């Protein structure tokens, strides 16, 4: 797979692809980052952006991971001390997922976001950003946005300034980060910085086919035990023959197939014997034609997800 293909795999949007091509042509080691609000549960949605960082690393990028403790604080996720502690746990998870410390720069927001230069840039960007725009950019990121706090207006401005101050060429994130990234693309040149490229990954469905939410616990976390995983997969939404909006198929598309050349579904002889798929496209055809039963698909997903998480569990 060539570099561009690897970077584009399983991505929802690149802003813009032309700029990316140009970057690859002019820089041997471009830089990219993802920022994460510290979270008690690192789930397969987080892992999707980690996968993309690993792809970028393979393509020669230098990677920064921002442990955005101040952002989590501004978004009312806990005290600064609490979120900082969770950030340490998250860092261990990311390392376990393959972002080894030798090749990845880990930065805590609180380590640089309180400095003079940073703050001055934030203040400058507040002047050229309307309240309306700041609010809208938080639609899919902010907590309780029906009654936003001023801190949640500072949040997207800081995120944009992060891109400049971390000195990265590319900002990576879920598509829910899109409006904040666009604010950065438009606002940063006015402060004398270049406009960043953006790579957006899709947002995965919860296992019940609804939006992921911690109150529903409808997702797989990297620290789930084998028993947790088996239980969650049994209940997963997985209609026969339905490829779209099927969370189990999504696990294959985004997590399993990129890691394994072929997947093997073990079935008793009387149900057709073992079935082998080489790659996601083949699996999609087989499942759509109803040759593979949802039960067998789920058992397969459980087996492979367990293999993926085993490695992580053993280190965190
Ligand atoms: N907005 C991101 C989230 O929703 C967190 C983040 C914070 C990302 C600061 C980047 C950044 O620079 O989790």
PDB file of N, CA, C and O in Angstrom, residues 249-303:
ATOM      1  N   UNK A 249     -20.298  -5.181  12.112  1.00  0.00           N
ATOM      2  CA  UNK A 249     -19.561  -5.032  10.844  1.00  0.00           C
ATOM      3  C   UNK A 249     -18.525  -3.913  10.962  1.00  0.00           C
ATOM      4  O   UNK A 249     -17.435  -3.994  10.414  1.00  0.00           O
ATOM      5  N   UNK A 250     -18.887  -2.855  11.709  1.00  0.00           N
ATOM      6  CA  UNK A 250     -17.926  -1.747  11.897  1.00  0.00           C
ATOM      7  C   UNK A 250     -16.656  -2.213  12.609  1.00  0.00           C
ATOM      8  O   UNK A 250     -15.562  -1.760  12.292  1.00  0.00           O
ATOM      9  N   UNK A 251     -16.816  -3.116  13.579  1.00  0.00           N
ATOM     10  CA  UNK A 251     -15.620  -3.629  14.263  1.00  0.00           C
ATOM     11  C   UNK A 251     -14.688  -4.311  13.269  1.00  0.00           C
ATOM     12  O   UNK A 251     -13.470  -4.155  13.322  1.00  0.00           O
ATOM     13  N   UNK A 252     -15.289  -5.073  12.335  1.00  0.00           N
ATOM     14  CA  UNK A 252     -14.451  -5.719  11.316  1.00  0.00           C
ATOM     15  C   UNK A 252     -13.803  -4.686  10.405  1.00  0.00           C
ATOM     16  O   UNK A 252     -12.623  -4.761  10.105  1.00  0.00           O
ATOM     17  N   UNK A 253     -14.608  -3.723   9.970  1.00  0.00           N
ATOM     18  CA  UNK A 253     -14.099  -2.749   9.012  1.00  0.00           C
ATOM     19  C   UNK A 253     -12.943  -1.921   9.590  1.00  0.00           C
ATOM     20  O   UNK A 253     -11.906  -1.752   8.957  1.00  0.00           O
ATOM     21  N   UNK A 254     -13.136  -1.402  10.806  1.00  0.00           N
ATOM     22  CA  UNK A 254     -12.174  -0.442  11.345  1.00  0.00           C
ATOM     23  C   UNK A 254     -11.115  -1.042  12.261  1.00  0.00           C
ATOM     24  O   UNK A 254     -10.066  -0.447  12.459  1.00  0.00           O
ATOM     25  N   UNK A 255     -11.407  -2.170  12.858  1.00  0.00           N
ATOM     26  CA  UNK A 255     -10.448  -2.679  13.840  1.00  0.00           C
ATOM     27  C   UNK A 255      -9.856  -4.039  13.499  1.00  0.00           C
ATOM     28  O   UNK A 255      -8.670  -4.266  13.702  1.00  0.00           O
ATOM     29  N   UNK A 256     -10.679  -4.942  13.026  1.00  0.00           N
ATOM     30  CA  UNK A 256     -10.183  -6.315  12.850  1.00  0.00           C
ATOM     31  C   UNK A 256      -9.498  -6.493  11.494  1.00  0.00           C
ATOM     32  O   UNK A 256      -8.323  -6.865  11.422  1.00  0.00           O
ATOM     33  N   UNK A 257     -10.224  -6.186  10.417  1.00  0.00           N
ATOM     34  CA  UNK A 257      -9.636  -6.442   9.084  1.00  0.00           C
ATOM     35  C   UNK A 257      -8.323  -5.682   8.833  1.00  0.00           C
ATOM     36  O   UNK A 257      -7.416  -6.250   8.227  1.00  0.00           O
ATOM     37  N   UNK A 258      -8.183  -4.419   9.310  1.00  0.00           N
ATOM     38  CA  UNK A 258      -6.889  -3.777   9.088  1.00  0.00           C
ATOM     39  C   UNK A 258      -5.732  -4.483   9.806  1.00  0.00           C
ATOM     40  O   UNK A 258      -4.588  -4.303   9.453  1.00  0.00           O
ATOM     41  N   UNK A 259      -6.052  -5.289  10.825  1.00  0.00           N
ATOM     42  CA  UNK A 259      -4.981  -5.946  11.580  1.00  0.00           C
ATOM     43  C   UNK A 259      -4.711  -7.382  11.137  1.00  0.00           C
ATOM     44  O   UNK A 259      -3.654  -7.925  11.404  1.00  0.00           O
ATOM     45  N   UNK A 260      -5.692  -8.025  10.517  1.00  0.00           N
ATOM     46  CA  UNK A 260      -5.520  -9.430  10.129  1.00  0.00           C
ATOM     47  C   UNK A 260      -5.780  -9.592   8.633  1.00  0.00           C
ATOM     48  O   UNK A 260      -6.800  -9.098   8.126  1.00  0.00           O
ATOM     49  N   UNK A 261      -4.864 -10.298   7.962  1.00  0.00           N
ATOM     50  CA  UNK A 261      -5.008 -10.473   6.514  1.00  0.00           C
ATOM     51  C   UNK A 261      -6.268 -11.227   6.143  1.00  0.00           C
ATOM     52  O   UNK A 261      -6.912 -10.950   5.153  1.00  0.00           O
ATOM     53  N   UNK A 262      -6.585 -12.259   6.946  1.00  0.00           N
ATOM     54  CA  UNK A 262      -7.836 -12.979   6.713  1.00  0.00           C
ATOM     55  C   UNK A 262      -8.516 -13.248   8.039  1.00  0.00           C
ATOM     56  O   UNK A 262      -7.845 -13.315   9.074  1.00  0.00           O
ATOM     57  N   UNK A 263      -9.838 -13.351   7.983  1.00  0.00           N
ATOM     58  CA  UNK A 263     -10.551 -13.700   9.210  1.00  0.00           C
ATOM     59  C   UNK A 263     -11.247 -15.049   9.009  1.00  0.00           C
ATOM     60  O   UNK A 263     -11.770 -15.337   7.934  1.00  0.00           O
ATOM     61  N   UNK A 264     -11.213 -15.858  10.061  1.00  0.00           N
ATOM     62  CA  UNK A 264     -11.777 -17.205   9.970  1.00  0.00           C
ATOM     63  C   UNK A 264     -12.962 -17.304  10.931  1.00  0.00           C
ATOM     64  O   UNK A 264     -12.830 -17.006  12.119  1.00  0.00           O
ATOM     65  N   UNK A 265     -14.115 -17.671  10.397  1.00  0.00           N
ATOM     66  CA  UNK A 265     -15.303 -17.886  11.232  1.00  0.00           C
ATOM     67  C   UNK A 265     -15.444 -19.381  11.439  1.00  0.00           C
ATOM     68  O   UNK A 265     -15.596 -20.132  10.479  1.00  0.00           O
ATOM     69  N   UNK A 266     -15.371 -19.775  12.706  1.00  0.00           N
ATOM     70  CA  UNK A 266     -15.449 -21.209  12.989  1.00  0.00           C
ATOM     71  C   UNK A 266     -16.898 -21.635  13.141  1.00  0.00           C
ATOM     72  O   UNK A 266     -17.639 -21.076  13.943  1.00  0.00           O
ATOM     73  N   UNK A 267     -17.293 -22.612  12.296  1.00  0.00           N
ATOM     74  CA  UNK A 267     -18.672 -23.112  12.359  1.00  0.00           C
ATOM     75  C   UNK A 267     -18.649 -24.630  12.326  1.00  0.00           C
ATOM     76  O   UNK A 267     -17.812 -25.219  11.645  1.00  0.00           O
ATOM     77  N   UNK A 268     -19.618 -25.244  13.004  1.00  0.00           N
ATOM     78  CA  UNK A 268     -19.733 -26.699  12.890  1.00  0.00           C
ATOM     79  C   UNK A 268     -20.030 -27.090  11.431  1.00  0.00           C
ATOM     80  O   UNK A 268     -20.627 -26.288  10.689  1.00  0.00           O
ATOM     81  N   UNK A 269     -19.640 -28.318  11.045  1.00  0.00           N
ATOM     82  CA  UNK A 269     -19.875 -28.797   9.668  1.00  0.00           C
ATOM     83  C   UNK A 269     -21.329 -28.596   9.234  1.00  0.00           C
ATOM     84  O   UNK A 269     -21.599 -28.147   8.130  1.00  0.00           O
ATOM     85  N   UNK A 270     -22.263 -28.908  10.138  1.00  0.00           N
ATOM     86  CA  UNK A 270     -23.677 -28.858   9.730  1.00  0.00           C
ATOM     87  C   UNK A 270     -24.150 -27.430   9.421  1.00  0.00           C
ATOM     88  O   UNK A 270     -25.179 -27.241   8.792  1.00  0.00           O
ATOM     89  N   UNK A 271     -23.407 -26.443   9.843  1.00  0.00           N
ATOM     90  CA  UNK A 271     -23.755 -25.061   9.458  1.00  0.00           C
ATOM     91  C   UNK A 271     -22.813 -24.516   8.391  1.00  0.00           C
ATOM     92  O   UNK A 271     -22.625 -23.321   8.259  1.00  0.00           O
ATOM     93  N   UNK A 272     -22.177 -25.437   7.651  1.00  0.00           N
ATOM     94  CA  UNK A 272     -21.357 -25.004   6.506  1.00  0.00           C
ATOM     95  C   UNK A 272     -19.866 -25.052   6.746  1.00  0.00           C
ATOM     96  O   UNK A 272     -19.087 -24.756   5.854  1.00  0.00           O
ATOM     97  N   UNK A 273     -19.445 -25.411   7.962  1.00  0.00           N
ATOM     98  CA  UNK A 273     -18.004 -25.479   8.251  1.00  0.00           C
ATOM     99  C   UNK A 273     -17.367 -24.101   8.336  1.00  0.00           C
ATOM    100  O   UNK A 273     -18.054 -23.083   8.187  1.00  0.00           O
ATOM    101  N   UNK A 274     -16.065 -24.087   8.556  1.00  0.00           N
ATOM    102  CA  UNK A 274     -15.363 -22.805   8.700  1.00  0.00           C
ATOM    103  C   UNK A 274     -15.469 -21.960   7.444  1.00  0.00           C
ATOM    104  O   UNK A 274     -15.529 -22.473   6.346  1.00  0.00           O
ATOM    105  N   UNK A 275     -15.517 -20.644   7.659  1.00  0.00           N
ATOM    106  CA  UNK A 275     -15.596 -19.727   6.524  1.00  0.00           C
ATOM    107  C   UNK A 275     -14.463 -18.716   6.643  1.00  0.00           C
ATOM    108  O   UNK A 275     -14.241 -18.147   7.705  1.00  0.00           O
ATOM    109  N   UNK A 276     -13.762 -18.522   5.545  1.00  0.00           N
ATOM    110  CA  UNK A 276     -12.603 -17.632   5.558  1.00  0.00           C
ATOM    111  C   UNK A 276     -12.880 -16.416   4.674  1.00  0.00           C
ATOM    112  O   UNK A 276     -13.393 -16.562   3.565  1.00  0.00           O
ATOM    113  N   UNK A 277     -12.601 -15.219   5.181  1.00  0.00           N
ATOM    114  CA  UNK A 277     -12.727 -14.007   4.348  1.00  0.00           C
ATOM    115  C   UNK A 277     -11.383 -13.306   4.300  1.00  0.00           C
ATOM    116  O   UNK A 277     -10.769 -13.071   5.337  1.00  0.00           O
ATOM    117  N   UNK A 278     -10.987 -12.984   3.096  1.00  0.00           N
ATOM    118  CA  UNK A 278      -9.730 -12.235   2.943  1.00  0.00           C
ATOM    119  C   UNK A 278     -10.071 -10.770   2.756  1.00  0.00           C
ATOM    120  O   UNK A 278     -10.370 -10.320   1.672  1.00  0.00           O
ATOM    121  N   UNK A 279     -10.098 -10.054   3.831  1.00  0.00           N
ATOM    122  CA  UNK A 279     -10.358  -8.623   3.733  1.00  0.00           C
ATOM    123  C   UNK A 279     -11.824  -8.268   3.940  1.00  0.00           C
ATOM    124  O   UNK A 279     -12.719  -9.114   3.814  1.00  0.00           O
ATOM    125  N   UNK A 280     -12.056  -6.983   4.255  1.00  0.00           N
ATOM    126  CA  UNK A 280     -13.393  -6.528   4.615  1.00  0.00           C
ATOM    127  C   UNK A 280     -14.389  -6.615   3.457  1.00  0.00           C
ATOM    128  O   UNK A 280     -15.548  -6.969   3.652  1.00  0.00           O
ATOM    129  N   UNK A 281     -13.911  -6.318   2.243  1.00  0.00           N
ATOM    130  CA  UNK A 281     -14.859  -6.328   1.117  1.00  0.00           C
ATOM    131  C   UNK A 281     -15.494  -7.690   0.913  1.00  0.00           C
ATOM    132  O   UNK A 281     -16.690  -7.807   0.645  1.00  0.00           O
ATOM    133  N   UNK A 282     -14.656  -8.718   1.049  1.00  0.00           N
ATOM    134  CA  UNK A 282     -15.189 -10.078   0.892  1.00  0.00           C
ATOM    135  C   UNK A 282     -16.188 -10.384   2.014  1.00  0.00           C
ATOM    136  O   UNK A 282     -17.270 -10.934   1.770  1.00  0.00           O
ATOM    137  N   UNK A 283     -15.845  -9.968   3.211  1.00  0.00           N
ATOM    138  CA  UNK A 283     -16.753 -10.201   4.346  1.00  0.00           C
ATOM    139  C   UNK A 283     -18.094  -9.502   4.105  1.00  0.00           C
ATOM    140  O   UNK A 283     -19.162 -10.049   4.376  1.00  0.00           O
ATOM    141  N   UNK A 284     -18.020  -8.295   3.570  1.00  0.00           N
ATOM    142  CA  UNK A 284     -19.240  -7.538   3.310  1.00  0.00           C
ATOM    143  C   UNK A 284     -20.148  -8.289   2.322  1.00  0.00           C
ATOM    144  O   UNK A 284     -21.351  -8.407   2.544  1.00  0.00           O
ATOM    145  N   UNK A 285     -19.546  -8.806   1.268  1.00  0.00           N
ATOM    146  CA  UNK A 285     -20.332  -9.570   0.274  1.00  0.00           C
ATOM    147  C   UNK A 285     -20.960 -10.794   0.914  1.00  0.00           C
ATOM    148  O   UNK A 285     -22.147 -11.070   0.728  1.00  0.00           O
ATOM    149  N   UNK A 286     -20.157 -11.522   1.676  1.00  0.00           N
ATOM    150  CA  UNK A 286     -20.632 -12.764   2.282  1.00  0.00           C
ATOM    151  C   UNK A 286     -21.781 -12.482   3.259  1.00  0.00           C
ATOM    152  O   UNK A 286     -22.802 -13.154   3.268  1.00  0.00           O
ATOM    153  N   UNK A 287     -21.613 -11.429   4.072  1.00  0.00           N
ATOM    154  CA  UNK A 287     -22.647 -11.134   5.080  1.00  0.00           C
ATOM    155  C   UNK A 287     -23.927 -10.622   4.412  1.00  0.00           C
ATOM    156  O   UNK A 287     -25.032 -10.994   4.796  1.00  0.00           O
ATOM    157  N   UNK A 288     -23.752  -9.789   3.389  1.00  0.00           N
ATOM    158  CA  UNK A 288     -24.917  -9.247   2.677  1.00  0.00           C
ATOM    159  C   UNK A 288     -25.710 -10.368   2.008  1.00  0.00           C
ATOM    160  O   UNK A 288     -26.937 -10.301   1.903  1.00  0.00           O
ATOM    161  N   UNK A 289     -25.020 -11.399   1.547  1.00  0.00           N
ATOM    162  CA  UNK A 289     -25.728 -12.490   0.859  1.00  0.00           C
ATOM    163  C   UNK A 289     -26.329 -13.488   1.846  1.00  0.00           C
ATOM    164  O   UNK A 289     -26.882 -14.518   1.462  1.00  0.00           O
ATOM    165  N   UNK A 290     -26.187 -13.200   3.123  1.00  0.00           N
ATOM    166  CA  UNK A 290     -26.748 -14.025   4.204  1.00  0.00           C
ATOM    167  C   UNK A 290     -26.143 -15.415   4.298  1.00  0.00           C
ATOM    168  O   UNK A 290     -26.728 -16.335   4.854  1.00  0.00           O
ATOM    169  N   UNK A 291     -24.924 -15.562   3.756  1.00  0.00           N
ATOM    170  CA  UNK A 291     -24.218 -16.844   3.888  1.00  0.00           C
ATOM    171  C   UNK A 291     -23.642 -17.005   5.282  1.00  0.00           C
ATOM    172  O   UNK A 291     -23.246 -18.089   5.674  1.00  0.00           O
ATOM    173  N   UNK A 292     -23.496 -15.858   5.971  1.00  0.00           N
ATOM    174  CA  UNK A 292     -22.913 -15.888   7.312  1.00  0.00           C
ATOM    175  C   UNK A 292     -23.951 -15.341   8.287  1.00  0.00           C
ATOM    176  O   UNK A 292     -24.482 -14.248   8.104  1.00  0.00           O
ATOM    177  N   UNK A 293     -24.248 -16.150   9.302  1.00  0.00           N
ATOM    178  CA  UNK A 293     -25.295 -15.790  10.262  1.00  0.00           C
ATOM    179  C   UNK A 293     -24.754 -14.772  11.282  1.00  0.00           C
ATOM    180  O   UNK A 293     -23.587 -14.844  11.664  1.00  0.00           O
ATOM    181  N   UNK A 294     -25.610 -13.832  11.738  1.00  0.00           N
ATOM    182  CA  UNK A 294     -25.156 -12.853  12.737  1.00  0.00           C
ATOM    183  C   UNK A 294     -24.465 -13.484  13.956  1.00  0.00           C
ATOM    184  O   UNK A 294     -23.493 -12.944  14.478  1.00  0.00           O
ATOM    185  N   UNK A 295     -24.968 -14.640  14.385  1.00  0.00           N
ATOM    186  CA  UNK A 295     -24.347 -15.318  15.540  1.00  0.00           C
ATOM    187  C   UNK A 295     -22.894 -15.653  15.248  1.00  0.00           C
ATOM    188  O   UNK A 295     -22.017 -15.466  16.095  1.00  0.00           O
ATOM    189  N   UNK A 296     -22.638 -16.173  14.049  1.00  0.00           N
ATOM    190  CA  UNK A 296     -21.258 -16.538  13.685  1.00  0.00           C
ATOM    191  C   UNK A 296     -20.405 -15.290  13.515  1.00  0.00           C
ATOM    192  O   UNK A 296     -19.232 -15.282  13.869  1.00  0.00           O
ATOM    193  N   UNK A 297     -21.006 -14.221  12.968  1.00  0.00           N
ATOM    194  CA  UNK A 297     -20.271 -12.962  12.813  1.00  0.00           C
ATOM    195  C   UNK A 297     -19.864 -12.432  14.186  1.00  0.00           C
ATOM    196  O   UNK A 297     -18.728 -12.027  14.419  1.00  0.00           O
ATOM    197  N   UNK A 298     -20.822 -12.468  15.125  1.00  0.00           N
ATOM    198  CA  UNK A 298     -20.546 -11.971  16.478  1.00  0.00           C
ATOM    199  C   UNK A 298     -19.497 -12.818  17.178  1.00  0.00           C
ATOM    200  O   UNK A 298     -18.611 -12.281  17.846  1.00  0.00           O
ATOM    201  N   UNK A 299     -19.597 -14.152  17.029  1.00  0.00           N
ATOM    202  CA  UNK A 299     -18.579 -15.010  17.654  1.00  0.00           C
ATOM    203  C   UNK A 299     -17.196 -14.706  17.095  1.00  0.00           C
ATOM    204  O   UNK A 299     -16.221 -14.649  17.838  1.00  0.00           O
ATOM    205  N   UNK A 300     -17.147 -14.467  15.800  1.00  0.00           N
ATOM    206  CA  UNK A 300     -15.873 -14.119  15.166  1.00  0.00           C
ATOM    207  C   UNK A 300     -15.358 -12.800  15.707  1.00  0.00           C
ATOM    208  O   UNK A 300     -14.182 -12.668  16.071  1.00  0.00           O
ATOM    209  N   UNK A 301     -16.245 -11.817  15.804  1.00  0.00           N
ATOM    210  CA  UNK A 301     -15.832 -10.491  16.295  1.00  0.00           C
ATOM    211  C   UNK A 301     -15.311 -10.619  17.732  1.00  0.00           C
ATOM    212  O   UNK A 301     -14.301 -10.018  18.094  1.00  0.00           O
ATOM    213  N   UNK A 302     -16.005 -11.423  18.546  1.00  0.00           N
ATOM    214  CA  UNK A 302     -15.581 -11.598  19.938  1.00  0.00           C
ATOM    215  C   UNK A 302     -14.177 -12.187  19.989  1.00  0.00           C
ATOM    216  O   UNK A 302     -13.309 -11.713  20.734  1.00  0.00           O
ATOM    217  N   UNK A 303     -13.952 -13.212  19.164  1.00  0.00           N
ATOM    218  CA  UNK A 303     -12.632 -13.867  19.150  1.00  0.00           C
ATOM    219  C   UNK A 303     -11.529 -12.863  18.777  1.00  0.00           C
ATOM    220  O   UNK A 303     -10.525 -12.740  19.495  1.00  0.00           O
TER     221      UNK A 303
END
